Coordinates of C-alpha atoms and ligand atoms in Angstrom, one line a residue:
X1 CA -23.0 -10.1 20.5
X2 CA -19.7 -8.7 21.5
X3 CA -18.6 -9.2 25.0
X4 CA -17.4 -6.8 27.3
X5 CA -13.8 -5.8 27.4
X6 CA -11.3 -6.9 29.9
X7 CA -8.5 -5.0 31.0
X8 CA -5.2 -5.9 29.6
X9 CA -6.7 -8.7 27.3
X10 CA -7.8 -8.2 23.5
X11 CA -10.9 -10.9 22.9
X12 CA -11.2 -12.2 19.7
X13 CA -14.5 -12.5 18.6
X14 CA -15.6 -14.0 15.3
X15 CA -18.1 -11.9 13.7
X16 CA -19.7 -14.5 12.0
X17 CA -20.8 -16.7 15.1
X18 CA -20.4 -13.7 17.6
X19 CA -18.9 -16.2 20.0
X20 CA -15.0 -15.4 21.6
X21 CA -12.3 -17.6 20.2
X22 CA -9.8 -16.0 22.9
X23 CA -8.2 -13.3 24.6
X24 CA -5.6 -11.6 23.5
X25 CA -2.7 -10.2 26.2
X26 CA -2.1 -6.7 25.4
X27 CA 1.1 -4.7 25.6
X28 CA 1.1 -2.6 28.2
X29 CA 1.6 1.5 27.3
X30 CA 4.5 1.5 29.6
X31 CA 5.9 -1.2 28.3
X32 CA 6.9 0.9 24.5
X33 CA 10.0 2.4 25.5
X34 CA 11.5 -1.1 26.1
X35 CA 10.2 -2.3 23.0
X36 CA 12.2 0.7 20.8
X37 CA 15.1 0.0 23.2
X38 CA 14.8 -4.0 22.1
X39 CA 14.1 -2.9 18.3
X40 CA 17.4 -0.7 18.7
X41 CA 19.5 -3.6 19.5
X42 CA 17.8 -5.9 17.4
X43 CA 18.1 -4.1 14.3
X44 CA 22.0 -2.8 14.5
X45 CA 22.4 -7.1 14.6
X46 CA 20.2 -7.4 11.8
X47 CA 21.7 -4.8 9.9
X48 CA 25.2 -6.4 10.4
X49 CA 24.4 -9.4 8.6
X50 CA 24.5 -9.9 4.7
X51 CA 21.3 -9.7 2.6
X52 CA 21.7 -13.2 1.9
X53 CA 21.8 -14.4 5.5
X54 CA 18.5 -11.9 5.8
X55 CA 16.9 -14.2 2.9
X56 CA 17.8 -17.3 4.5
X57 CA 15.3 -16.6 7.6
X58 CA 12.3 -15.5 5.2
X59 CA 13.1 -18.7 2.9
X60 CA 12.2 -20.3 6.4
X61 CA 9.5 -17.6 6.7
X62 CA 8.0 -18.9 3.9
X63 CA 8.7 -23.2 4.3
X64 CA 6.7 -22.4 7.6
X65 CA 4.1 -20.5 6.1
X66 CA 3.5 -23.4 3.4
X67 CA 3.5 -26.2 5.8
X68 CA 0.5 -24.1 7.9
X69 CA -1.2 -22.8 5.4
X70 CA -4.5 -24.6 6.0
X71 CA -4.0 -23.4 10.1
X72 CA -3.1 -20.0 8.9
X73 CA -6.3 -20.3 6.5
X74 CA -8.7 -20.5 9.2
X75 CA -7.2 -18.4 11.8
X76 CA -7.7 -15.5 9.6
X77 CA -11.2 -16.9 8.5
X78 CA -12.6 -16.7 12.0
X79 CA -11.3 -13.6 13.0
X80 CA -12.5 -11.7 10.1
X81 CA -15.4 -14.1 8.9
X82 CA -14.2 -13.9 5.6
X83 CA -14.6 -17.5 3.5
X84 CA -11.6 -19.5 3.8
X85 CA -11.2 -19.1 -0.3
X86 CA -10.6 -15.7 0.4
X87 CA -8.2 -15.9 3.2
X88 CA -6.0 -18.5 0.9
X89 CA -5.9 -16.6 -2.2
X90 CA -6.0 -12.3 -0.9
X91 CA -4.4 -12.6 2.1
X92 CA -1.7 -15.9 2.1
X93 CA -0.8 -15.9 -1.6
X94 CA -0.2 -12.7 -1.7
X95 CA 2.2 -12.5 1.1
X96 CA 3.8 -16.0 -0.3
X97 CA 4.0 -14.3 -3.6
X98 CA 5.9 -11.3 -2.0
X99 CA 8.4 -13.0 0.1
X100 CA 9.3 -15.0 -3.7
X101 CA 10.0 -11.5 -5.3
X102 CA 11.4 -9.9 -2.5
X103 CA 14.1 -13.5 -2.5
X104 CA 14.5 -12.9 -6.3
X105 CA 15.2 -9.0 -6.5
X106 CA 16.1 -7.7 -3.2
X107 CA 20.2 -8.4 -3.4
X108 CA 20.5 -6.5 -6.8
X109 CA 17.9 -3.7 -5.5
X110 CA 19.3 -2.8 -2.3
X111 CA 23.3 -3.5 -3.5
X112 CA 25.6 -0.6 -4.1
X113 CA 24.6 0.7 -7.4
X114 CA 27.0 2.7 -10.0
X115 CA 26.0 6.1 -11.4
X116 CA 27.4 8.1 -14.3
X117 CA 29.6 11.2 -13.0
X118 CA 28.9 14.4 -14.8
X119 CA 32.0 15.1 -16.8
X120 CA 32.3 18.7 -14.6
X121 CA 32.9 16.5 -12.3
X122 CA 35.8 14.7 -13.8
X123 CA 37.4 12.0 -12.2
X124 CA 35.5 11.1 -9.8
X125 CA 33.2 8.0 -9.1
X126 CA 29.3 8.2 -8.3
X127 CA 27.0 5.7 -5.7
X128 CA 24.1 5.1 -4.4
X129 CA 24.3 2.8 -0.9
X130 CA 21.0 1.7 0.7
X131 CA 21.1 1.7 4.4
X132 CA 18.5 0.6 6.8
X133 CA 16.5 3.1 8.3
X134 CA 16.4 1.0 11.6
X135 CA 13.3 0.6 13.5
X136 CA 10.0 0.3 11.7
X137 CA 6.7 0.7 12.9
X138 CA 4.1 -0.8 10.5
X139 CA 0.6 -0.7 11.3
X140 CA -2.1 -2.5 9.7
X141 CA -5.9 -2.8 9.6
X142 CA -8.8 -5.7 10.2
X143 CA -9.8 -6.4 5.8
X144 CA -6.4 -8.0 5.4
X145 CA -5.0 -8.3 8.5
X146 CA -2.6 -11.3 7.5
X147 CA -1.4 -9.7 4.0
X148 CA -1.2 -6.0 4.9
X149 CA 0.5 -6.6 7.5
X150 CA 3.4 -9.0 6.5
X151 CA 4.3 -7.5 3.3
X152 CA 5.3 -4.8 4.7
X153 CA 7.2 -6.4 7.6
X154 CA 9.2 -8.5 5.1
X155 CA 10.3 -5.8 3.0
X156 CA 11.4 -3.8 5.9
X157 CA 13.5 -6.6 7.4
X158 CA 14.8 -7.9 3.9
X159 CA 16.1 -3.6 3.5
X160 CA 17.8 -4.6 7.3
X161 CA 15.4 -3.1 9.8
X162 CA 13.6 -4.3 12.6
X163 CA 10.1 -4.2 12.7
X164 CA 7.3 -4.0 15.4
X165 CA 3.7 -4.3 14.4
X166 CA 0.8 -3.1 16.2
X167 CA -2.0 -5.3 14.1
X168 CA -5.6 -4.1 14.4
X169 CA -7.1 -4.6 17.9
X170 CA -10.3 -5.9 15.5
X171 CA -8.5 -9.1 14.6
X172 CA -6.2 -9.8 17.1
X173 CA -5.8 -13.5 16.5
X174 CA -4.0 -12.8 13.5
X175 CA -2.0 -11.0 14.9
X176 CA -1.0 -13.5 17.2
X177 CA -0.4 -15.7 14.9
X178 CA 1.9 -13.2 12.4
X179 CA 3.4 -13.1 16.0
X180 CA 3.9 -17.2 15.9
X181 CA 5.3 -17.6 12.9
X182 CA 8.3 -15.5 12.8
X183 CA 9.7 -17.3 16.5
X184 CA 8.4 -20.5 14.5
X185 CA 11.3 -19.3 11.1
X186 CA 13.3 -18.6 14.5
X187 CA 14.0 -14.8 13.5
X188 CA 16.8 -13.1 15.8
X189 CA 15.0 -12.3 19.0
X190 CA 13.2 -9.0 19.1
X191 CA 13.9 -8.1 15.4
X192 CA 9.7 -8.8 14.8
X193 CA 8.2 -7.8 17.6
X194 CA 3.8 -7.3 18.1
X195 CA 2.7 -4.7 20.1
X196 CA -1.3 -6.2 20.2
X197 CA -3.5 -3.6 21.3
X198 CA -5.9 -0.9 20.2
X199 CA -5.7 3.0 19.0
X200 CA -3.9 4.0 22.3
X201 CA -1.3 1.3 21.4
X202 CA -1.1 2.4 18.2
X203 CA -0.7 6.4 18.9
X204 CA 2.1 5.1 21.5
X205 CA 4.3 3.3 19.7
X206 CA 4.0 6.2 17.0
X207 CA 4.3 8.6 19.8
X208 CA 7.9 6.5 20.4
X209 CA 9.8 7.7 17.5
X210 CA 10.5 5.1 15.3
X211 CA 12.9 5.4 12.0
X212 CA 9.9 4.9 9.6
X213 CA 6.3 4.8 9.7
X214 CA 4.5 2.4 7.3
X215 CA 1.0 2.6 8.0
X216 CA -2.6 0.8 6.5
X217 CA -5.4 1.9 7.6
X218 CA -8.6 5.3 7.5
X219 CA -8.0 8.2 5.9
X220 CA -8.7 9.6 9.4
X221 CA -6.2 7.6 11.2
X222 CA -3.7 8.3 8.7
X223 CA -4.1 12.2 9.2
X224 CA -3.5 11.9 12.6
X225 CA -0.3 9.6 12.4
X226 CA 1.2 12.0 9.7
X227 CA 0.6 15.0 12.6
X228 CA 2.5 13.2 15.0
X229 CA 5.1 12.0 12.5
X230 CA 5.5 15.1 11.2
X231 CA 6.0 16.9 14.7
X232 CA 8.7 14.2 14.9
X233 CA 10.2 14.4 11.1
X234 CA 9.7 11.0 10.6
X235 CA 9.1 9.5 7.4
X236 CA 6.2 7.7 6.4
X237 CA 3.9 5.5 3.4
X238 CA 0.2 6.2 4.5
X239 CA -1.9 3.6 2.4
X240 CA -5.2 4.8 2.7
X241 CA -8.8 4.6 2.1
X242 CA -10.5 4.5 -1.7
X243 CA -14.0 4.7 -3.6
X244 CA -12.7 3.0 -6.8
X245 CA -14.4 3.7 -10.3
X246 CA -15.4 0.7 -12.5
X247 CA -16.1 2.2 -16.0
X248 CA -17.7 0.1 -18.2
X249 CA -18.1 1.0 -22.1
X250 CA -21.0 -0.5 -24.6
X251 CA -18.3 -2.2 -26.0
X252 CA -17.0 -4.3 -23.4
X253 CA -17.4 -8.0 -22.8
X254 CA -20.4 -7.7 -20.9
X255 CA -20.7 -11.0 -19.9
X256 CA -17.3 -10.8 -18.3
X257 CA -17.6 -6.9 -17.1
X258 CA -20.6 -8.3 -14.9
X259 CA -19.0 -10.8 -13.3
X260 CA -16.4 -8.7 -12.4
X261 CA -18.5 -6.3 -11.2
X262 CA -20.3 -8.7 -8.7
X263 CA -17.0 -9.9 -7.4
X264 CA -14.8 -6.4 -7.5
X265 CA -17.3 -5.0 -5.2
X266 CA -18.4 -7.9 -3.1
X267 CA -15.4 -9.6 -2.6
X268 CA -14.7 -9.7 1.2
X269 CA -17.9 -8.3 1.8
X270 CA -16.8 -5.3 0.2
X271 CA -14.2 -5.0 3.1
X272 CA -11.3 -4.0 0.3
X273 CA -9.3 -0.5 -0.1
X274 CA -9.8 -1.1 -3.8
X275 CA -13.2 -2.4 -4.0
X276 CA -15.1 -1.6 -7.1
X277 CA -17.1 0.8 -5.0
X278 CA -19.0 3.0 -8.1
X279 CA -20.3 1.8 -11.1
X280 CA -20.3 4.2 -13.9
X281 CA -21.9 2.4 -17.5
X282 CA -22.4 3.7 -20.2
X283 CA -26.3 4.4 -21.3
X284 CA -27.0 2.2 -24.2
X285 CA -26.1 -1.1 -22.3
X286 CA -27.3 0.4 -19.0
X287 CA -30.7 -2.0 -18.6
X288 CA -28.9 -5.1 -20.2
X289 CA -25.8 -4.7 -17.8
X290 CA -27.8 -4.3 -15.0
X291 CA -30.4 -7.4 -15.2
X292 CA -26.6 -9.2 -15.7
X293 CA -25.3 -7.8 -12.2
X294 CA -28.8 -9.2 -10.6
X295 CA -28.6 -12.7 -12.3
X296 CA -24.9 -12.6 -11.3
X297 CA -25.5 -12.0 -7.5
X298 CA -29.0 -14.2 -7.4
X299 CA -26.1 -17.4 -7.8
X300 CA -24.0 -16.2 -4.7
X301 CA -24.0 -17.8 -1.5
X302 CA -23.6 -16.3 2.3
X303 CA -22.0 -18.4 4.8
X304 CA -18.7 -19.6 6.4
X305 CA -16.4 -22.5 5.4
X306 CA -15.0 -23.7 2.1
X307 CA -18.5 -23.3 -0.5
X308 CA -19.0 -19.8 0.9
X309 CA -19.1 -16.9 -1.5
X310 CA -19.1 -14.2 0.8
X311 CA -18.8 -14.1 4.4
X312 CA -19.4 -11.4 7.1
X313 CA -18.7 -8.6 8.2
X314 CA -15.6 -8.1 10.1
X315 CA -16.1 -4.5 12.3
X316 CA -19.6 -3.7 13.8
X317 CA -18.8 -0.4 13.3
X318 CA -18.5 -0.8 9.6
X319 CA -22.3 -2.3 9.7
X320 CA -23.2 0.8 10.4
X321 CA -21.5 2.9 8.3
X322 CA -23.0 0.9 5.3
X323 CA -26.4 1.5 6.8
X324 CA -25.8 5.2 7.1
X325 CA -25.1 5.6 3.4
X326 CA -27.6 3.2 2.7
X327 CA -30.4 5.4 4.6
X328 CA -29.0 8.4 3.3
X329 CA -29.4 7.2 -0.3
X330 CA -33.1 5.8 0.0
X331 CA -34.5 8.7 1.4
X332 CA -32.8 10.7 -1.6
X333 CA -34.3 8.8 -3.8
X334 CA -32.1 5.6 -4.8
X335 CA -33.7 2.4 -5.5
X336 CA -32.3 -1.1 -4.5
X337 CA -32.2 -3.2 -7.5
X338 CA -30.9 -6.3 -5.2
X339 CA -30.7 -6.4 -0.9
X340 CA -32.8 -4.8 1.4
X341 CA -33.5 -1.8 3.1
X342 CA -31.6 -1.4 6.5
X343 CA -34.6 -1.4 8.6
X344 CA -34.7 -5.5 7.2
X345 CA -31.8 -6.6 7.7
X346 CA -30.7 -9.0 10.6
X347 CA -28.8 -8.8 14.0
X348 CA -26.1 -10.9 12.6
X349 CA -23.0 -9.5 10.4
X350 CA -24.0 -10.8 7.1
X351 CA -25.2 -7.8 5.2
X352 CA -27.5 -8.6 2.0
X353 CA -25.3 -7.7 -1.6
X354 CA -27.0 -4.1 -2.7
X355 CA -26.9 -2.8 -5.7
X356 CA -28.6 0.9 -5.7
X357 CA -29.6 3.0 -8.5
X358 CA -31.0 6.2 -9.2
X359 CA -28.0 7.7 -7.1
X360 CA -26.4 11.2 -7.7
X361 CA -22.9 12.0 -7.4
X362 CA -23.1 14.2 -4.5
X363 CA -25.0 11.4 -2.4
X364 CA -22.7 10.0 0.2
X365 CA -22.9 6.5 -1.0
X366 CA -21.0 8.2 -4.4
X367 CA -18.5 10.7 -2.3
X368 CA -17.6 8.5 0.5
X369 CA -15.8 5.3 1.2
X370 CA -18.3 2.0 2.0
X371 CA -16.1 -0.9 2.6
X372 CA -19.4 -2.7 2.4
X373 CA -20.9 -4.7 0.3
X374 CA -22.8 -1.8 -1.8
X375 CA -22.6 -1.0 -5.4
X376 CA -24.4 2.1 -6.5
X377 CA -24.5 2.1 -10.6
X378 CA -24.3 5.1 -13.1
X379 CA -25.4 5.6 -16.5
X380 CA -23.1 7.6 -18.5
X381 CA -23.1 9.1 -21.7
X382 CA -19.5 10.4 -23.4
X383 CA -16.2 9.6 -22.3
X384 CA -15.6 12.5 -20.6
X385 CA -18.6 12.7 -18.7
X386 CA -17.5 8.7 -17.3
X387 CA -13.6 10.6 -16.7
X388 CA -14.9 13.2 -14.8
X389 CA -17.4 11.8 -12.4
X390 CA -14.3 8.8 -12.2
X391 CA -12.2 11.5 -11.0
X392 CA -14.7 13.4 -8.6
X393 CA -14.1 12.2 -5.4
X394 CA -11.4 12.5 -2.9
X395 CA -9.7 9.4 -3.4
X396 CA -7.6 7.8 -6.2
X397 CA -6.5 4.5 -4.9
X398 CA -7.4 1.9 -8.0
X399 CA -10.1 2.1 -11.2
X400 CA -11.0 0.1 -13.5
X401 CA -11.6 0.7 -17.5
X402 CA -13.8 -2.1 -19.7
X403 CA -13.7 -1.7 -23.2
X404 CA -12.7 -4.0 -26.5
X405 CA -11.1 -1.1 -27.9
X406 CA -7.7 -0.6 -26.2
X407 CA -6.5 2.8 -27.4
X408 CA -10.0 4.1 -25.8
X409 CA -9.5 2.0 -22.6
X410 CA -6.0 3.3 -22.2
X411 CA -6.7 6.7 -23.3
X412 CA -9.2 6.5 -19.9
X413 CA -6.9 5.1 -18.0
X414 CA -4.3 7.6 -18.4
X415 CA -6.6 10.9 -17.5
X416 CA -8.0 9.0 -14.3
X417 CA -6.1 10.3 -10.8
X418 CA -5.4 6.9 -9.5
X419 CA -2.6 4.8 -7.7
X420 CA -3.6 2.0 -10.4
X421 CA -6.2 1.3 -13.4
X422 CA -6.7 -2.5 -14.2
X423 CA -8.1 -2.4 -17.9
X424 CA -11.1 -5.5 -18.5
X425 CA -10.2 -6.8 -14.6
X426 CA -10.6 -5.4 -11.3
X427 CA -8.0 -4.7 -8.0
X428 CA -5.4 -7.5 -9.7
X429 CA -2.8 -4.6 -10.2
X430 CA -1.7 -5.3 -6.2
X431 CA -0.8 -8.8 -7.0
X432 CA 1.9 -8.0 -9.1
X433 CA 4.7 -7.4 -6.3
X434 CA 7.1 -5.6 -9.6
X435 CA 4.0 -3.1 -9.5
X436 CA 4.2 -0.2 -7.0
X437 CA 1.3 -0.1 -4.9
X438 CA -0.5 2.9 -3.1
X439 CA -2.9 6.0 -3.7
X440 CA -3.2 9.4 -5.1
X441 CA -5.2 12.4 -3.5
X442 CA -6.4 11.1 -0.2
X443 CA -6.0 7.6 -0.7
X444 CA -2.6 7.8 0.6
X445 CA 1.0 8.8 0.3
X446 CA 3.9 7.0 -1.1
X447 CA 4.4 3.8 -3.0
X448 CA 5.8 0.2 -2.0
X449 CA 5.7 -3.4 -3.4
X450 CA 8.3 -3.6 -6.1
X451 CA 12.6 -1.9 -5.7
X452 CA 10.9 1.2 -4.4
X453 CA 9.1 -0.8 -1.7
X454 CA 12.4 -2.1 -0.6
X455 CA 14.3 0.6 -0.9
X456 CA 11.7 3.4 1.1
X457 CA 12.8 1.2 4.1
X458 CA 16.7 3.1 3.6
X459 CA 18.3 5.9 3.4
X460 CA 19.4 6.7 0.2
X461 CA 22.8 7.6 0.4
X462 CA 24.7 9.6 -2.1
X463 CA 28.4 8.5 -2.4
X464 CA 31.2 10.6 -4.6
X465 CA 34.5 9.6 -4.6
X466 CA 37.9 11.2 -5.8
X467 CA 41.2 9.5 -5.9
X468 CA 42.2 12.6 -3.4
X469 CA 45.5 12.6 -5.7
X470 CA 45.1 16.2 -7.3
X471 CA 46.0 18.9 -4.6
X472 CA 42.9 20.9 -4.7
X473 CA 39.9 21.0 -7.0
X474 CA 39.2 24.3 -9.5
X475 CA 36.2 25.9 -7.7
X476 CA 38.1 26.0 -4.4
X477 CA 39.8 29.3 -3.1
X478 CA 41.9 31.6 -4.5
X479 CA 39.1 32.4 -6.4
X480 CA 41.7 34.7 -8.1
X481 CA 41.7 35.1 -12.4
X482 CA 39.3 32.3 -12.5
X483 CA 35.8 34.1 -13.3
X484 CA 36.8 34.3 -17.0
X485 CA 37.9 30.9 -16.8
X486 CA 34.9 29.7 -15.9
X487 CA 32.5 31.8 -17.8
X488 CA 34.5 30.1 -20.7
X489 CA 34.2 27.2 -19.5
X490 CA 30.3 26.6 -18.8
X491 CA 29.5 28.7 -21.7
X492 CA 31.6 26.1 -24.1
X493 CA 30.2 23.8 -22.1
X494 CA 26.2 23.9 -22.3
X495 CA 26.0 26.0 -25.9
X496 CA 23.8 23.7 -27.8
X497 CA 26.4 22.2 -29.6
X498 CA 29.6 21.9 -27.0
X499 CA 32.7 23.5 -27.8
X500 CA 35.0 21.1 -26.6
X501 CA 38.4 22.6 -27.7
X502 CA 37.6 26.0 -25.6
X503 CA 35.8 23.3 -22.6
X504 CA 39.5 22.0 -22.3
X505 CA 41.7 24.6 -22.6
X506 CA 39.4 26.8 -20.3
X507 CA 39.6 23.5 -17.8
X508 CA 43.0 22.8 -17.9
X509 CA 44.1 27.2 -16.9
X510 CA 41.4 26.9 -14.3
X511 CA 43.4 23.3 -13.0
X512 CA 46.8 25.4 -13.3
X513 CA 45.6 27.8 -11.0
X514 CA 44.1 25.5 -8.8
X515 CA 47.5 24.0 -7.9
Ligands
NAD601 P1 -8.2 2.3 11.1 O1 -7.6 3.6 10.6 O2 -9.3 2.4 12.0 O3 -7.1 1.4 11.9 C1 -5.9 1.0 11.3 C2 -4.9 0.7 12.3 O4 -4.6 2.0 13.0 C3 -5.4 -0.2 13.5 O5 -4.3 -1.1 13.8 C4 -5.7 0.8 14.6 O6 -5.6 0.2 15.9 C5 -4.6 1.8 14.4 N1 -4.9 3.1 14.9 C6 -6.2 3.7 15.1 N2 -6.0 4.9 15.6 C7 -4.7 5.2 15.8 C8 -4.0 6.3 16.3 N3 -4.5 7.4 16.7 N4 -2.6 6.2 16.3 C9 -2.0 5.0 15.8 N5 -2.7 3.9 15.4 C10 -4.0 4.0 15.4 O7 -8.5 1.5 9.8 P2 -9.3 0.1 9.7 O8 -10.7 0.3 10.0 O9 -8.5 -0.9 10.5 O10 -9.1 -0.3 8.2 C11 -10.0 0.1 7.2 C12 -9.4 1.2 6.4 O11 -8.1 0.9 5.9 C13 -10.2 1.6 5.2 O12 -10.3 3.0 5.1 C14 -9.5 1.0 4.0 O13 -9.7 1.6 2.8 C15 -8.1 1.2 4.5 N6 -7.2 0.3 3.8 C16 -6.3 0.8 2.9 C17 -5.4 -0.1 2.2 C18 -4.4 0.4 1.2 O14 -3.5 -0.3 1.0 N7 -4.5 1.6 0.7 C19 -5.6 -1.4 2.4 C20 -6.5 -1.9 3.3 C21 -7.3 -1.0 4.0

């Protein structure tokens, strides 16, 4: 299906029709140290400027983005074979949504704030000042190659850094177009630049020793970049892989837990970080819930273009890393309550929607991450029983808790080790931008969306200030009669209820001899 490689170009192939859309020009490995040199210019311009000139060019961003949605729609559509539904409301709103927060809340986020000054530190004045870091690399994976890849760019560059991507060599016509758009806002040259390309691009340009890494992408990859990065000390947000819990209680809304479940772990074809990838339910509604998941995915339908449910897969690769756990369940055991077995399925990259039961928790298809579209479900019979199996993999990206009784669905919530919990939904958590985004355990390190996915892009800079009008300060030398002083003075100080008559006489000897 997949034709062979030529050197130097990137083809795109869409992995619903296997045919090439086009070939990508890729950046040549020699080329990086220009790029950094480029991105070093770029961003001490960008940096110069005001954050409300910086908002200006992603208010354009953003006019461009509206008027080509539909184009932008379809361009990721074919590259990833996802339905175009999909591609409008996961990858494009999203991204839309972001640029509106980021507009609304970046001036007062990365401004100069005020903070309060011990009084042992009397008379002086306390700051924090954001300043950009200066080159970013951010780089981004195939499931949401449009989103994943902008939202970080945008914060980056609203924080006053330049930015070069290296999108996933597995859709590379969207990163092309990412490419498009910003010369289309007319961004400063070189403050965006795309280094297109695959792995060896990518372990380049984080060979090249950028100011902050922001990478998407494998728990594998990710583990590697941190290596490099931390043989550099550079900093980084690793947003990683995940094998999200669904938890679903007797009580629940069944009717609307189902339907959840069909779309939390099928959407994209399963193809999301914080896909509803286990099933845990709790025993007495066990049959009834699981004849609803059937009747729920009978009503779905496979295919490209605007009525599609579910497109294809994106990666080849992927295909068979679905099959593997598949294979590996079946011959343990597991029964298929809807799909087929591997051995049936197609050539083509539409995999069949497979819900598996009879699966135990140290099956692969349990402990590893799918990114297919696979749902293995769990009877369960206390609350702790559904906590701990919730908890017993390596990841912690997102979760989900359904119950009608709150204090027991936020009890849940709060013992799972997760990046996120969504109680009676599924992944929404990431589409509030004021949320902060990203994974505990393996699923990642760090946070962003929201001030702290603004401000990761600076240094945090502590600021004191003194008038400079006293002549010295008390804990500078002579050190001379001042140890009583001072033991008077702290112990006045921080006794549980302050002595504030011995605090100041104690201060005002240690100032006399300070003079
Ligand atoms: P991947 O790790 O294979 O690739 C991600 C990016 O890293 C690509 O651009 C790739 O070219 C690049 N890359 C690969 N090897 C590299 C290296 N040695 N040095 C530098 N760059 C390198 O991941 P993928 O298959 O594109 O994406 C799927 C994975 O991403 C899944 O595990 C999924 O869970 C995860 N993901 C996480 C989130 C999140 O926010 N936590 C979101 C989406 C996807």
């Amino acid at each position: 299906m997949h034709s062979v490689k030529q050197p130097g170009l990137l083809p795109a192939i869409s992995p619903a029709t296997g045919k090439k859309l086009a070939d990508i020009k890729e950046t040549p490995l020699h080329q990086v140290s220009e790029s950094y040199s480029r991105a070093r210019r770029a961003s001490s311009k960008w940096s110069d400027i005001s954050i409300t000139a910086r908002l200006t060019y992603l208010k354009k961003l953003k006019s461009v983005m509206v008027d080509e949605m539909d184009s932008i729609a379809r361009t990721i559509s074919d590259d990833t074979g996802k339905p175009l539904t999909e591609a409008i409301v996961a990858d494009i709103m999203p991204t839309l949504d972001s640029i509106d927060h980021i507009i609304k809340h970046s001036e007062k986020d990365l401004r100069r704030q005020k903070i309060s000054t011990p009084v042992l530190l009397f008379g002086k004045k306390s700051f924090i000042e954001y300043m950009p870091r200066g080159v970013v690399l951010v780089i981004s994976p195939w499931n949401y190659p449009f989103q994943l890849a902008m939202v970080p760019i945008i914060s980056a560059l609203a924080a006053g850094n330049s930015v070069i991507l290296k999108p996933s060599e597995v859709t590379p016509l969207v990163g092309k177009c990412i490419e498009e758009l910003f010369a289309q806002a007319e961004f400063p040259q070189n403050t965006v630049q795309v280094a297109h390309g695959g792995k060896e691009v990518g372990a380049a340009f984080t060979k090249g020793k950028p100011d902050y890494i922001f990478f998407t992408g494998s728990v594998r990859t990710g583990k590697i970049i941190q290596e490099q990065a931390a043989r550099d000390l550079i900093p980084t947000t690793l947003e990683l892989g995940g094998k999200d819990p669904m938890i679903v209680f007797a009580d629940a809304n069944l009717e609307r837990a189902a339907k959840g479940a069909v779309w939390g772990a099928f959407t994209n074809s399963g193809q999301v970080c914080m896909s509803a990838e286990r099933l845990y339910v709790e025993r007495s509604v066990y049959p009834e819930f699981l004849q609803r998941l059937k009747e729920e995915v009978g009503i779905l339908r496979q295919g490209t273009g605007e009525e599609a449910d579910i497109g294809s897969m994106t990666f080849p690769a992927q295909r068979e890393i679905v099959r593997g756990q598949l294979e590996e369940a079946i011959q343990n055991g597991a029964v298929l309550e809807t799909g087929t077995s591997p051995a049936e399925w197609g050539d083509d990259m539409f995999l069949p929607l497979t819900i598996v039961t009879n699966v135990t928790q140290d099956m692969k298809i349990i402990q590893e991450e799918t990114f297919g579209p696979l749902l293995p479900v769990v009877p369960f019979d206390s609350e702790d029983e559904a906590v701990s199996m919730a908890n017993g993999t390596v990841f912690g990206l997102n979760a989900s808790v359904w119950s009608r009784d709150m204090e027991k669905a936020r009890r849940v919530a709060s013992q799972l080790v997760s990046g996120a919990v969504v109680i009676n939904d599924v992944i929404i958590s990431v589409a509030n931008h004021g949320l902060p985004f990203g994974g505990a355990k393996e699923s990642g390190i760090g946070r962003y969306h929201g001030s702290g996915g603004l401000r990761m892009f600076c240094h945090e800079k502590a600021i004191v200030e003194d008038t400079g009008k006293n002549a010295a300060e008390i804990q500078w030398y002579p050190y001379r009669g001042k140890y009583p002083l001072f033991l008077q003075l702290f112990q006045s100080y921080f006794k549980e209820k302050r002595d504030w008559p011995k605090f100041v006489k104690s201060y005002l000897a240690l100032l006399k001899r300070s003079k």
